[in-house]
Every structure is written in structure tokens, then in C-alpha cells.
Amino acid sequence: MTKRSIIDVPDLSLPELDRLMDTAEDIIARPDDYADACRRKKLATLFFEPSTRTRLSFEAAMYELGGNVLSVTGAATSSAAKGESVADTAKTVSCYADIIAMRHPKEGAALVAARNASVPVINAGDGGHCHPTQTLADLLTIRREKGRLDRVTVGLCGDLKFGRTVHSLIGALSRYAGLRFVLVSPEELKVPSYVKNEHLKKNGIPYLQTTDLEEVIGDLDILYMTRVQRERFFNEEDYLRLRDSYILTPEKLKKARKDLCVMHPLPRVNEISVAVDDDPRACYFKQVLNGKYMRMALILMLLREAGKL
Amino acid sequence: MNVDAIRDGIVIDHITAGCGMKLYRLLGLEALDVPVAMITHAVSAKRGRKDIIKIDAEFPVDFDVIGYVDPGATVNIIRNGELQEKKQIEMPETLVGVIACKNPRCITSCEQELPQVFRLADREKKEYRCIYCETKAAGL
């Protein structure tokens, strides 16, 4: 029995990732078998930063496993407003809950929580740093849509500098064979060099950097669109200038493959036209659903490892 | 220039020329109430020039600080006027409480009682990263 927390995707080995995806597929196929799997167990969702889908996804996941949820939303309504440290919050909540999912605006907050909690902690996003459960949703979506996670050409488009989902996804996919990345962004929002060095260059993965989406869209198996995030900018002028850099429309999709898979971590602002939603290649709402199943699988795994199930 | 030999103490030798004062500050030597000699740009057969620090007292040297600032340095421990031990310093895998993360988005920027911890991310580039936010350590 070991208490283990998940701060970033590399905390999970490739066999563990495969098992999580297998569990998620099994939950999708036989949901009734899991309806009481976490009976009498409590998940605390501590969200110190605005979030709709991630918090609801965790809560829905726990309810569908037959468990209960304790919820804190927004720093203003919690002890954080009184100056309580993340460490003290984690120790306190460990007294009430069997597992914690935490989102916090500061990078590294989840690691601090994990080091101080006596129950497993799942990082539900720590500033611009990591968002591992989004990556789990992304991996399951690619596996379900393409039937594999290797030998795919993945286009990442938009804010590749501050987009934590992009960094996590690059890290996770870099562990599979035969990958190729196409990185589409404005000059100011390119993938940071440390991400390229640690994942792409170190693993000898070919990649192309470009500012032109239309030029490369026909080469892609996956197109992962991202939002330019207002909250990551200190300067409003820069945000407004870069916000509308790339907008995916049905017109641009005409140049894409018939089996392209269009993904987005959501929420979108305007980077994917609503008219694209009816295209069978639009997979971003399936991705939301897959996220819930992967969170169910992860909660199950961590509670089992901690000896709570 | 002559500096007396020490009887019981420490000599930090082969410091890259110009790095001696950084080490002096980071090791907290200015707070010591014992004789400390700082020799800069001494002639070195191997390196051309080097800095040397001599501390004329037993002192708990933080090898991690030396390994971070100048991993090529050596530490000689002197007892009864004799060289008792010579340590070749290497870069530490983790660095605790030596440097601070400069990322304003890092949890350490608002929770200042957290220990500042950096991990060695790239030995060749001598690159350390904050364990909380992965930000690269700024130079000294």
C-alpha cells in the first residue's frame, strides 16, 4: 500500500498509461460494473482558480464510481483567503477526504500539496506548469480515434508557449515511437526551448516549426488547437494582439485529411469556428467525455494503491 | 605575496579565477570571526589563474554551494598543519536553500517558508531547474 500522487504525466510509466486507458475503455463498455467501486470514499476538489470542466469532470467521475465529493471553489471562499498555506490546506483536507484533486494558480502548488497530504493528490492544473489529467484525456482520445499512439503526425496550433496542455502532451507522446510534430504558432508563442530539448531533441523526434497552419494542415493526423490564455499574460496589449492568430474554419479544413482528428482542451474562445462542430473530424467534445473516463480510471488506481479500496 | 599556512582549517583551491568572491558570499564567510584569506588571480600551473580561499578554523563547508558555483574546485581539510583530506567537488544533484526561484508564478513566490529546491537538469550545461515550476535557475 503506497500513497502516490500524480503531479505530471511522467509520474506514470508507459505500462501504467496503457492500463489506465484499458480501464477507461472497460468503464465505457461496462459502466455498471464500476457504479459502486468507490462507495463511501470521498474526493475533495480544491479549485483555487476558475474551472468548469475539469472540476465537474472530477466530480462526475467520482459520482459515477459511487463515491462522494467535497468541494472548495475559489480562493476567496476558502482558508487560502486567510493566508493558509497550501501545505496546511493539504494536511487539513487529508483528514476529511480519501483523495484530493487540486487546481491552483501557482506553479508547483500541487507538488507542495502532495508532499504534505497523507492521501493521494491529483494535479488538476498548477498555473502554466502541468495539467496531467488533460493529457490523459488527450491520449485516450488519440488512441480511440486513431487506434494507436505511435506513428502519428501531430500538429499543435496556437499558444504553444504558455499552453501547459501542449507541453504535457509533447512530453507524453514523445515516449511513443514514430511520432512527428508540427508546431504552429506566432513567433511570440513558440514552444519553449527547454520543452524541445527535453522531449523532442533528446528523443530524436522530428518536428517542424511554422507560423502557417494552412500550409501544413494536409500533413496532419491530429490537429490540436489551443486558446491564447488571457490569464497567462501580464500585458493586456500582447494578449489582444495574439488572440486571433489562428481560427480554424470549415474552409481551412478542406485542405485536411478525411481522417484528421481535431482536438482542443477547451474552453475555446474563437479559435475553432462553431461551424466546425458538425464536421465528423471534430473530436473535442469526445475528448471532454474521455477526460471523465480517464479521471475515473486514475481515481480507482490511486485509491487501490493507497489500500483504500 | 605570502599568506601564512594554516594549522586547522580549510583551503578551497582551484577556484575558477573570478569566482572566489561569489563563493565567499554564498558560503557566508563574511560572518565568520576567524581569519579568512581570499587570494584572487593566483598563478596556477594547470589553469593559468585561480582563486583560493583559506579559512583558519574548522568550518562546516557546504559542498553543494561550491559544486554549484564552481564544480572544478577542490577542498583541502587541514589538521595539525597536515593535509588530512582532499575532496574533488562535483555538481550536486539537488540544491537546497542556495538560490531562489525568480519565476513570479512559482508557488515559492508567495509561500516564502517553502524550501528553495533546484534539481540538476543538464550536467553538461550546468543547468538547474526549480522542482516546483521547472524554471531554469538564473545565474549568480
PDB file of C-alpha atoms in Angstrom, chain A residues 21 55 114 128 250 252 260 290 308:
ATOM      1  CA  MET A  21      -6.562   3.579 -20.891  1.00  0.00           C
ATOM      2  CA  ARG A  55     -13.818  20.313 -11.655  1.00  0.00           C
ATOM      3  CA  ALA A 114       1.342  16.091  -2.489  1.00  0.00           C
ATOM      4  CA  GLY A 128       1.006  27.268 -16.579  1.00  0.00           C
ATOM      5  CA  PRO A 250     -14.602  24.696 -42.471  1.00  0.00           C
ATOM      6  CA  LYS A 252      -9.336  25.631 -43.844  1.00  0.00           C
ATOM      7  CA  LEU A 260      -7.969  14.156 -39.361  1.00  0.00           C
ATOM      8  CA  ASN A 290     -12.805  10.747 -22.432  1.00  0.00           C
ATOM      9  CA  LYS A 308      -8.414   2.345   0.324  1.00  0.00           C
TER      10      LYS A 308
END
